[in-house]
PDB file of C-alpha atoms and ligand atoms in Angstrom:
ATOM      1  CA  MET A  33      25.783  14.747   9.271  1.00  0.00           C
ATOM      2  CA  GLU A  34      24.231  11.939  10.742  1.00  0.00           C
ATOM      3  CA  GLU A  35      22.911   9.220   8.636  1.00  0.00           C
ATOM      4  CA  LEU A  36      19.343   8.808   7.917  1.00  0.00           C
ATOM      5  CA  LYS A  37      17.493   6.027   9.057  1.00  0.00           C
ATOM      6  CA  VAL A  38      15.080   4.319   6.526  1.00  0.00           C
ATOM      7  CA  PRO A  39      11.894   2.790   7.481  1.00  0.00           C
ATOM      8  CA  ASN A  40      12.097  -1.036   6.549  1.00  0.00           C
ATOM      9  CA  HIS A  41       8.330  -0.770   5.580  1.00  0.00           C
ATOM     10  CA  VAL A  42       6.599   2.167   4.240  1.00  0.00           C
ATOM     11  CA  ALA A  43       2.820   2.199   3.515  1.00  0.00           C
ATOM     12  CA  ILE A  44       1.084   5.034   1.371  1.00  0.00           C
ATOM     13  CA  ILE A  45      -2.730   5.911   1.044  1.00  0.00           C
ATOM     14  CA  MET A  46      -2.169   7.710  -2.128  1.00  0.00           C
ATOM     15  CA  ASP A  47      -5.188  10.105  -1.822  1.00  0.00           C
ATOM     16  CA  GLY A  48      -6.092  13.240  -3.791  1.00  0.00           C
ATOM     17  CA  ASN A  49      -6.163  12.330  -7.339  1.00  0.00           C
ATOM     18  CA  GLY A  50      -9.685  13.509  -8.066  1.00  0.00           C
ATOM     19  CA  ARG A  51      -9.095  16.936  -6.470  1.00  0.00           C
ATOM     20  CA  TRP A  52      -5.963  17.198  -8.316  1.00  0.00           C
ATOM     21  CA  ALA A  53      -7.853  16.903 -11.886  1.00  0.00           C
ATOM     22  CA  GLN A  54     -11.030  18.865 -10.542  1.00  0.00           C
ATOM     23  CA  ASN A  55      -8.637  21.950  -9.617  1.00  0.00           C
ATOM     24  CA  ARG A  56      -7.752  21.797 -13.208  1.00  0.00           C
ATOM     25  CA  GLY A  57     -11.080  21.599 -14.709  1.00  0.00           C
ATOM     26  CA  LYS A  58     -10.586  17.734 -15.779  1.00  0.00           C
ATOM     27  CA  LYS A  59     -12.276  14.824 -15.200  1.00  0.00           C
ATOM     28  CA  ARG A  60     -11.311  12.847 -11.957  1.00  0.00           C
ATOM     29  CA  THR A  61     -10.030   9.915 -14.236  1.00  0.00           C
ATOM     30  CA  PHE A  62      -7.232  12.477 -15.438  1.00  0.00           C
ATOM     31  CA  GLY A  63      -5.928  12.523 -12.062  1.00  0.00           C
ATOM     32  CA  HIS A  64      -5.805   8.857 -11.525  1.00  0.00           C
ATOM     33  CA  GLN A  65      -3.675   8.673 -14.831  1.00  0.00           C
ATOM     34  CA  LYS A  66      -1.436  11.199 -13.186  1.00  0.00           C
ATOM     35  CA  GLY A  67      -1.269   9.147  -9.931  1.00  0.00           C
ATOM     36  CA  ALA A  68      -0.340   6.093 -11.633  1.00  0.00           C
ATOM     37  CA  ASP A  69       2.829   8.067 -13.119  1.00  0.00           C
ATOM     38  CA  THR A  70       3.541   9.012  -9.477  1.00  0.00           C
ATOM     39  CA  LEU A  71       3.412   5.564  -8.212  1.00  0.00           C
ATOM     40  CA  LYS A  72       5.747   4.343 -10.806  1.00  0.00           C
ATOM     41  CA  LYS A  73       8.366   7.128  -9.989  1.00  0.00           C
ATOM     42  CA  ILE A  74       7.866   6.581  -6.236  1.00  0.00           C
ATOM     43  CA  SER A  75       8.017   3.014  -6.508  1.00  0.00           C
ATOM     44  CA  GLU A  76      11.462   3.059  -8.425  1.00  0.00           C
ATOM     45  CA  TYR A  77      12.602   5.805  -5.616  1.00  0.00           C
ATOM     46  CA  VAL A  78      11.953   3.787  -2.694  1.00  0.00           C
ATOM     47  CA  TYR A  79      13.709   0.499  -3.576  1.00  0.00           C
ATOM     48  CA  ASP A  80      16.919   2.991  -4.446  1.00  0.00           C
ATOM     49  CA  LYS A  81      16.531   4.326  -0.851  1.00  0.00           C
ATOM     50  CA  ASN A  82      16.903   0.814   0.450  1.00  0.00           C
ATOM     51  CA  ILE A  83      13.249   0.644   1.914  1.00  0.00           C
ATOM     52  CA  LYS A  84      12.490  -2.905   1.737  1.00  0.00           C
ATOM     53  CA  VAL A  85       8.783  -3.079   1.875  1.00  0.00           C
ATOM     54  CA  LEU A  86       6.194  -0.739   0.084  1.00  0.00           C
ATOM     55  CA  SER A  87       2.577  -1.061   0.660  1.00  0.00           C
ATOM     56  CA  VAL A  88       0.324   1.030  -1.621  1.00  0.00           C
ATOM     57  CA  PHE A  89      -3.374   1.572  -1.331  1.00  0.00           C
ATOM     58  CA  ALA A  90      -4.763   1.403  -4.818  1.00  0.00           C
ATOM     59  CA  PHE A  91      -8.394   0.373  -4.408  1.00  0.00           C
ATOM     60  CA  SER A  92     -10.411   0.005  -1.354  1.00  0.00           C
ATOM     61  CA  THR A  93     -13.474  -2.539  -0.754  1.00  0.00           C
ATOM     62  CA  GLU A  94     -15.493   0.876  -0.411  1.00  0.00           C
ATOM     63  CA  ASN A  95     -14.052   2.387  -3.902  1.00  0.00           C
ATOM     64  CA  TRP A  96     -16.859   0.222  -5.495  1.00  0.00           C
ATOM     65  CA  LYS A  97     -19.458   2.907  -4.583  1.00  0.00           C
ATOM     66  CA  ARG A  98     -17.913   5.376  -7.208  1.00  0.00           C
ATOM     67  CA  ASP A  99     -19.215   5.700 -10.872  1.00  0.00           C
ATOM     68  CA  LYS A 100     -18.920   2.815 -13.093  1.00  0.00           C
ATOM     69  CA  GLU A 101     -16.663   4.741 -15.348  1.00  0.00           C
ATOM     70  CA  GLU A 102     -14.403   5.801 -12.673  1.00  0.00           C
ATOM     71  CA  VAL A 103     -14.214   2.144 -11.613  1.00  0.00           C
ATOM     72  CA  ASP A 104     -13.947   0.821 -14.867  1.00  0.00           C
ATOM     73  CA  PHE A 105     -10.972   3.738 -15.708  1.00  0.00           C
ATOM     74  CA  LEU A 106      -9.142   2.222 -12.609  1.00  0.00           C
ATOM     75  CA  MET A 107      -9.288  -1.332 -13.275  1.00  0.00           C
ATOM     76  CA  ASN A 108      -8.019  -0.627 -16.854  1.00  0.00           C
ATOM     77  CA  LEU A 109      -5.266   1.673 -15.448  1.00  0.00           C
ATOM     78  CA  PHE A 110      -4.236  -1.338 -13.145  1.00  0.00           C
ATOM     79  CA  LEU A 111      -4.008  -3.732 -16.160  1.00  0.00           C
ATOM     80  CA  LYS A 112      -1.707  -1.226 -18.014  1.00  0.00           C
ATOM     81  CA  ALA A 113       0.238  -0.579 -14.728  1.00  0.00           C
ATOM     82  CA  PHE A 114       0.840  -4.366 -14.467  1.00  0.00           C
ATOM     83  CA  ASN A 115       1.924  -5.048 -17.849  1.00  0.00           C
ATOM     84  CA  LYS A 116       3.960  -1.779 -18.304  1.00  0.00           C
ATOM     85  CA  ASN A 117       4.910   0.423 -15.643  1.00  0.00           C
ATOM     86  CA  PHE A 118       6.070  -1.881 -13.051  1.00  0.00           C
ATOM     87  CA  GLU A 119       8.760  -3.342 -15.473  1.00  0.00           C
ATOM     88  CA  SER A 120      11.288  -1.246 -13.641  1.00  0.00           C
ATOM     89  CA  VAL A 121      10.389  -2.576 -10.047  1.00  0.00           C
ATOM     90  CA  LYS A 122      10.801  -5.988 -11.639  1.00  0.00           C
ATOM     91  CA  LYS A 123      14.091  -5.090 -13.129  1.00  0.00           C
ATOM     92  CA  LYS A 124      15.220  -4.117  -9.572  1.00  0.00           C
ATOM     93  CA  GLY A 125      14.629  -7.627  -8.571  1.00  0.00           C
ATOM     94  CA  VAL A 126      11.560  -6.627  -6.202  1.00  0.00           C
ATOM     95  CA  LYS A 127       8.906  -9.176  -5.509  1.00  0.00           C
ATOM     96  CA  VAL A 128       5.337  -8.020  -6.337  1.00  0.00           C
ATOM     97  CA  ILE A 129       2.465  -9.266  -4.077  1.00  0.00           C
ATOM     98  CA  PHE A 130      -1.034  -8.185  -3.754  1.00  0.00           C
ATOM     99  CA  SER A 131      -3.515  -8.032  -0.679  1.00  0.00           C
ATOM    100  CA  GLY A 132      -7.107  -7.857  -0.918  1.00  0.00           C
ATOM    101  CA  LEU A 133     -10.401  -9.795  -1.662  1.00  0.00           C
ATOM    102  CA  LYS A 134     -10.442 -11.631  -4.986  1.00  0.00           C
ATOM    103  CA  THR A 135     -14.178 -11.072  -5.219  1.00  0.00           C
ATOM    104  CA  LYS A 136     -15.512  -8.541  -7.775  1.00  0.00           C
ATOM    105  CA  LEU A 137     -12.371  -8.106  -9.848  1.00  0.00           C
ATOM    106  CA  SER A 138     -12.622  -9.234 -13.467  1.00  0.00           C
ATOM    107  CA  ASP A 139     -10.655 -12.335 -14.676  1.00  0.00           C
ATOM    108  CA  LYS A 140      -8.501 -10.207 -16.786  1.00  0.00           C
ATOM    109  CA  VAL A 141      -7.361  -8.282 -13.645  1.00  0.00           C
ATOM    110  CA  LEU A 142      -6.909 -11.405 -11.517  1.00  0.00           C
ATOM    111  CA  ASP A 143      -5.039 -13.133 -14.511  1.00  0.00           C
ATOM    112  CA  ALA A 144      -2.691  -9.943 -14.674  1.00  0.00           C
ATOM    113  CA  MET A 145      -2.159  -9.988 -10.775  1.00  0.00           C
ATOM    114  CA  ASP A 146      -1.257 -13.763 -10.865  1.00  0.00           C
ATOM    115  CA  LYS A 147       1.192 -13.186 -13.890  1.00  0.00           C
ATOM    116  CA  MET A 148       2.934 -10.381 -11.944  1.00  0.00           C
ATOM    117  CA  SER A 149       3.223 -12.356  -8.690  1.00  0.00           C
ATOM    118  CA  GLU A 150       4.212 -15.401 -10.548  1.00  0.00           C
ATOM    119  CA  GLU A 151       6.945 -13.769 -12.541  1.00  0.00           C
ATOM    120  CA  THR A 152       8.502 -11.985  -9.533  1.00  0.00           C
ATOM    121  CA  LYS A 153       7.954 -14.919  -6.792  1.00  0.00           C
ATOM    122  CA  ASP A 154      11.764 -15.593  -6.164  1.00  0.00           C
ATOM    123  CA  ASN A 155      12.966 -11.872  -6.357  1.00  0.00           C
ATOM    124  CA  LYS A 156      14.829 -11.060  -3.039  1.00  0.00           C
ATOM    125  CA  ASN A 157      15.312  -7.259  -3.408  1.00  0.00           C
ATOM    126  CA  GLY A 158      12.287  -5.957  -1.772  1.00  0.00           C
ATOM    127  CA  ILE A 159       8.595  -6.405  -1.672  1.00  0.00           C
ATOM    128  CA  PHE A 160       5.962  -4.191  -3.350  1.00  0.00           C
ATOM    129  CA  ASN A 161       2.493  -4.993  -1.955  1.00  0.00           C
ATOM    130  CA  ILE A 162      -0.370  -3.521  -4.003  1.00  0.00           C
ATOM    131  CA  CYS A 163      -3.562  -3.344  -1.969  1.00  0.00           C
ATOM    132  CA  ILE A 164      -6.473  -4.010  -4.328  1.00  0.00           C
ATOM    133  CA  ASN A 165     -10.095  -4.474  -3.344  1.00  0.00           C
ATOM    134  CA  TYR A 166      -8.650  -4.298   0.203  1.00  0.00           C
ATOM    135  CA  GLY A 167     -10.062  -3.402   3.482  1.00  0.00           C
ATOM    136  CA  GLY A 168      -8.197  -3.799   6.891  1.00  0.00           C
ATOM    137  CA  GLN A 169     -11.115  -5.117   8.755  1.00  0.00           C
ATOM    138  CA  ASP A 170     -11.789  -7.802   5.722  1.00  0.00           C
ATOM    139  CA  GLU A 171      -8.330  -8.851   6.225  1.00  0.00           C
ATOM    140  CA  ILE A 172      -8.511  -9.459   9.761  1.00  0.00           C
ATOM    141  CA  ALA A 173     -12.139 -11.219   9.631  1.00  0.00           C
ATOM    142  CA  GLU A 174     -10.688 -13.376   6.855  1.00  0.00           C
ATOM    143  CA  ALA A 175      -7.646 -14.312   8.966  1.00  0.00           C
ATOM    144  CA  ALA A 176     -10.070 -15.119  11.960  1.00  0.00           C
ATOM    145  CA  LYS A 177     -12.081 -17.502   9.384  1.00  0.00           C
ATOM    146  CA  LYS A 178      -8.948 -19.326   8.532  1.00  0.00           C
ATOM    147  CA  ILE A 179      -7.877 -19.679  11.827  1.00  0.00           C
ATOM    148  CA  CYS A 180     -10.914 -21.247  12.884  1.00  0.00           C
ATOM    149  CA  THR A 181     -11.100 -23.635  10.052  1.00  0.00           C
ATOM    150  CA  ASP A 182      -7.536 -25.067  11.118  1.00  0.00           C
ATOM    151  CA  VAL A 183      -8.672 -25.315  14.717  1.00  0.00           C
ATOM    152  CA  VAL A 184     -11.759 -27.256  13.713  1.00  0.00           C
ATOM    153  CA  ASP A 185      -9.478 -29.257  11.281  1.00  0.00           C
ATOM    154  CA  GLY A 186      -7.132 -29.933  14.119  1.00  0.00           C
ATOM    155  CA  LYS A 187      -4.212 -28.290  12.394  1.00  0.00           C
ATOM    156  CA  ILE A 188      -3.587 -25.953  15.319  1.00  0.00           C
ATOM    157  CA  LYS A 189      -5.027 -25.729  18.753  1.00  0.00           C
ATOM    158  CA  THR A 190      -6.782 -22.526  20.252  1.00  0.00           C
ATOM    159  CA  SER A 191      -3.757 -21.720  22.696  1.00  0.00           C
ATOM    160  CA  ASP A 192      -1.325 -21.688  19.441  1.00  0.00           C
ATOM    161  CA  ILE A 193      -2.941 -18.335  18.723  1.00  0.00           C
ATOM    162  CA  ASN A 194      -0.802 -15.125  19.038  1.00  0.00           C
ATOM    163  CA  THR A 195      -0.087 -11.876  17.434  1.00  0.00           C
ATOM    164  CA  SER A 196       2.676 -13.222  15.115  1.00  0.00           C
ATOM    165  CA  MET A 197       1.087 -16.410  14.253  1.00  0.00           C
ATOM    166  CA  PHE A 198      -2.214 -14.248  13.540  1.00  0.00           C
ATOM    167  CA  ASN A 199      -0.018 -12.257  11.092  1.00  0.00           C
ATOM    168  CA  LYS A 200       0.568 -15.192   9.096  1.00  0.00           C
ATOM    169  CA  TYR A 201      -3.047 -15.653   8.316  1.00  0.00           C
ATOM    170  CA  LEU A 202      -3.574 -12.209   7.015  1.00  0.00           C
ATOM    171  CA  PHE A 203      -3.374 -11.981   3.109  1.00  0.00           C
ATOM    172  CA  ASN A 204       0.476 -11.687   3.258  1.00  0.00           C
ATOM    173  CA  ASP A 205       2.819 -12.398   6.133  1.00  0.00           C
ATOM    174  CA  LEU A 206       4.490  -8.727   6.158  1.00  0.00           C
ATOM    175  CA  PRO A 207       6.603  -7.125   8.661  1.00  0.00           C
ATOM    176  CA  PRO A 208       4.960  -4.097  10.822  1.00  0.00           C
ATOM    177  CA  ILE A 209       4.468  -0.970   9.049  1.00  0.00           C
ATOM    178  CA  ASP A 210       7.254   1.662  10.254  1.00  0.00           C
ATOM    179  CA  LEU A 211       6.077   4.612   8.233  1.00  0.00           C
ATOM    180  CA  LEU A 212       2.318   5.641   7.171  1.00  0.00           C
ATOM    181  CA  ILE A 213       2.086   8.339   4.579  1.00  0.00           C
ATOM    182  CA  ARG A 214      -1.326   9.720   3.600  1.00  0.00           C
ATOM    183  CA  THR A 215      -1.532  12.612   1.184  1.00  0.00           C
ATOM    184  CA  SER A 216      -4.441  15.182   0.397  1.00  0.00           C
ATOM    185  CA  GLY A 217      -4.684  16.645   3.822  1.00  0.00           C
ATOM    186  CA  GLU A 218      -6.980  14.030   5.230  1.00  0.00           C
ATOM    187  CA  TYR A 219      -6.328  12.685   8.612  1.00  0.00           C
ATOM    188  CA  ARG A 220      -7.810   8.963   8.549  1.00  0.00           C
ATOM    189  CA  ILE A 221      -6.717   5.555   7.827  1.00  0.00           C
ATOM    190  CA  SER A 222      -9.796   4.708   5.719  1.00  0.00           C
ATOM    191  CA  ASN A 223      -9.571   1.162   6.711  1.00  0.00           C
ATOM    192  CA  PHE A 224      -6.068   0.553   5.607  1.00  0.00           C
ATOM    193  CA  MET A 225      -3.555  -2.036   6.846  1.00  0.00           C
ATOM    194  CA  LEU A 226      -5.153  -2.134  10.586  1.00  0.00           C
ATOM    195  CA  TYR A 227      -3.136  -4.998  12.073  1.00  0.00           C
ATOM    196  CA  GLN A 228       0.087  -4.010  10.474  1.00  0.00           C
ATOM    197  CA  MET A 229      -0.207  -0.377  11.438  1.00  0.00           C
ATOM    198  CA  ALA A 230      -0.276  -0.990  15.428  1.00  0.00           C
ATOM    199  CA  TYR A 231       3.102   0.879  15.779  1.00  0.00           C
ATOM    200  CA  ALA A 232       3.380   2.871  12.629  1.00  0.00           C
ATOM    201  CA  GLU A 233       4.522   6.415  12.487  1.00  0.00           C
ATOM    202  CA  MET A 234       1.979   8.561  10.995  1.00  0.00           C
ATOM    203  CA  TYR A 235       3.022  11.220   8.272  1.00  0.00           C
ATOM    204  CA  PHE A 236      -0.035  13.493   6.786  1.00  0.00           C
ATOM    205  CA  THR A 237       0.745  15.884   4.245  1.00  0.00           C
ATOM    206  CA  ASP A 238      -1.662  18.497   2.099  1.00  0.00           C
ATOM    207  CA  VAL A 239       0.311  17.499  -0.982  1.00  0.00           C
ATOM    208  CA  LEU A 240      -2.236  15.785  -3.664  1.00  0.00           C
ATOM    209  CA  TRP A 241      -0.852  12.302  -4.771  1.00  0.00           C
ATOM    210  CA  PRO A 242      -0.461  13.517  -8.470  1.00  0.00           C
ATOM    211  CA  ASP A 243       1.987  16.144  -7.104  1.00  0.00           C
ATOM    212  CA  PHE A 244       3.939  13.902  -4.523  1.00  0.00           C
ATOM    213  CA  ASP A 245       7.422  13.576  -5.678  1.00  0.00           C
ATOM    214  CA  GLU A 246      10.988  12.265  -4.552  1.00  0.00           C
ATOM    215  CA  ASN A 247      11.518  15.539  -2.490  1.00  0.00           C
ATOM    216  CA  GLU A 248       8.043  14.923  -0.711  1.00  0.00           C
ATOM    217  CA  MET A 249       9.402  11.445  -0.137  1.00  0.00           C
ATOM    218  CA  ASP A 250      12.449  12.630   1.423  1.00  0.00           C
ATOM    219  CA  LYS A 251      10.538  14.898   3.685  1.00  0.00           C
ATOM    220  CA  ALA A 252       8.669  11.940   5.052  1.00  0.00           C
ATOM    221  CA  ILE A 253      11.555  10.083   5.657  1.00  0.00           C
ATOM    222  CA  GLU A 254      13.163  13.079   7.404  1.00  0.00           C
ATOM    223  CA  SER A 255      10.444  13.467   9.502  1.00  0.00           C
ATOM    224  CA  PHE A 256      10.274   9.776  10.445  1.00  0.00           C
ATOM    225  CA  ASN A 257      14.031  10.335  11.678  1.00  0.00           C
ATOM    226  CA  LYS A 258      13.077  12.733  14.101  1.00  0.00           C
ATOM    227  CA  ARG A 259      10.467  10.642  15.933  1.00  0.00           C
ATOM    228  CA  ASP A 260      11.253   8.816  19.267  1.00  0.00           C
ATOM    229  CA  ARG A 261       9.910   5.407  18.948  1.00  0.00           C
ATOM    230  CA  ARG A 262       9.323   4.071  22.391  1.00  0.00           C
ATOM    231  CA  TYR A 263       6.756   1.298  21.960  1.00  0.00           C
ATOM    232  CA  GLY A 264       5.276   1.897  25.134  1.00  0.00           C
ATOM    233  CA  GLY A 265       8.542   1.970  27.127  1.00  0.00           C
ATOM    234  CA  VAL A 266      10.558   4.678  28.310  1.00  0.00           C
ATOM    235  CA  LYS A 267      13.697   6.092  26.785  1.00  0.00           C
ATOM    236  CA  LYS A 268      16.865   6.113  28.855  1.00  0.00           C
ATOM    237  CA  LYS A 269      18.631   9.248  28.868  1.00  0.00           C
TER     238      LYS A 269
HETATM  239  C1  IPE B  98      -7.323   8.195  -4.580  1.00  0.00           C
HETATM  240  O1  IPE B  98      -7.758   9.455  -4.983  1.00  0.00           O
HETATM  241  C2  IPE B  98      -7.162   7.212  -5.665  1.00  0.00           C
HETATM  242  C3  IPE B  98      -8.423   6.123  -5.098  1.00  0.00           C
HETATM  243  C4  IPE B  98      -9.134   6.086  -4.047  1.00  0.00           C
HETATM  244  C5  IPE B  98      -8.392   5.152  -6.033  1.00  0.00           C
HETATM  245  P1  IPE B  98      -9.102   9.784  -4.826  1.00  0.00           P
HETATM  246  O2  IPE B  98      -9.914   9.537  -6.204  1.00  0.00           O
HETATM  247  O3  IPE B  98     -10.019   9.547  -3.686  1.00  0.00           O
HETATM  248  O4  IPE B  98      -9.148  11.585  -4.961  1.00  0.00           O
HETATM  249  P2  IPE B  98     -10.011  12.379  -4.015  1.00  0.00           P
HETATM  250  O5  IPE B  98      -9.695  12.102  -2.747  1.00  0.00           O
HETATM  251  O6  IPE B  98     -11.453  12.439  -4.533  1.00  0.00           O
HETATM  252  O7  IPE B  98      -9.349  13.452  -4.337  1.00  0.00           O
HETATM  253  C1  IPE B  99      -8.603   5.688   0.349  1.00  0.00           C
HETATM  254  O1  IPE B  99      -9.061   6.851  -0.023  1.00  0.00           O
HETATM  255  C2  IPE B  99      -8.473   4.487  -0.722  1.00  0.00           C
HETATM  256  C3  IPE B  99      -7.469   4.432  -1.658  1.00  0.00           C
HETATM  257  C4  IPE B  99      -6.515   5.701  -1.512  1.00  0.00           C
HETATM  258  C5  IPE B  99      -7.431   3.712  -2.586  1.00  0.00           C
HETATM  259  P1  IPE B  99     -10.635   7.468  -0.327  1.00  0.00           P
HETATM  260  O2  IPE B  99     -10.392   8.475  -1.027  1.00  0.00           O
HETATM  261  O3  IPE B  99     -11.171   6.111  -0.955  1.00  0.00           O
HETATM  262  O4  IPE B  99     -10.859   7.254   1.125  1.00  0.00           O
HETATM  263  P2  IPE B  99     -12.025   8.320   1.936  1.00  0.00           P
HETATM  264  O5  IPE B  99     -13.264   7.922   1.218  1.00  0.00           O
HETATM  265  O6  IPE B  99     -11.568   9.906   1.680  1.00  0.00           O
HETATM  266  O7  IPE B  99     -11.849   7.829   3.416  1.00  0.00           O
HETATM  267 MG1   MG B 100      -9.951  10.252  -1.838  1.00  0.00          MG
END
């Protein structure tokens, strides 16, 4: 059997928690609880598969529109997860980083994020990028702002600007996304990692995030293996 190629950077839009709970006559928050368990399981699995970078969409800049009860529940869930769920990822020697705006998040959440990043900053076995209060357009606009400041301050010249240096001004200097997975049957990007997704292979599944498991992850990787990545070129026969 031919050996499977594993994508270097996998990004996941973890969607469908609310519907999963509502299908069971439960509150949406019950789905988020289950979704957190799924993330724990999948984050462990991914690094065992030798995938080096995992980015997950945990909370978008648009998610503040939801009821306070749901937002508060999610913030508490993040706190719990940072303090407990991701111990296993830390043990695997994975570096945890965060992408997103620091505005609107409570000091408690920000402190927990800082602690996680600090504790894992020298880890070399993989990168776990958690996107909280994240918007792809914000990330690009913020990078443009920082570049302008550096030009005005004389640190760089306008002619220094190119796609790879632009990448360094994003929330984190990450490699391009190879495989983007979105659960729950929605076929959109919802303002997720726009810059990094330029040549990502897309994988959409109807499975709701709380039901996503190792087997579903394998299916996504198998699908990735069937793709012919041409990057605009022509494949030689
Ligand atoms: C994804 O599930 C989790 C977050 C956006 C935080 P949803 O809460 O969006 O679930 P649905 O899409 O309403 O089912
Ligand atoms: C995207 O899901 C954000 C996260 C998974 C955190 P949403 O449920 O917020 O996206 P839309 O509203 O369906 O586009
Ligand atoms: Mg949703």
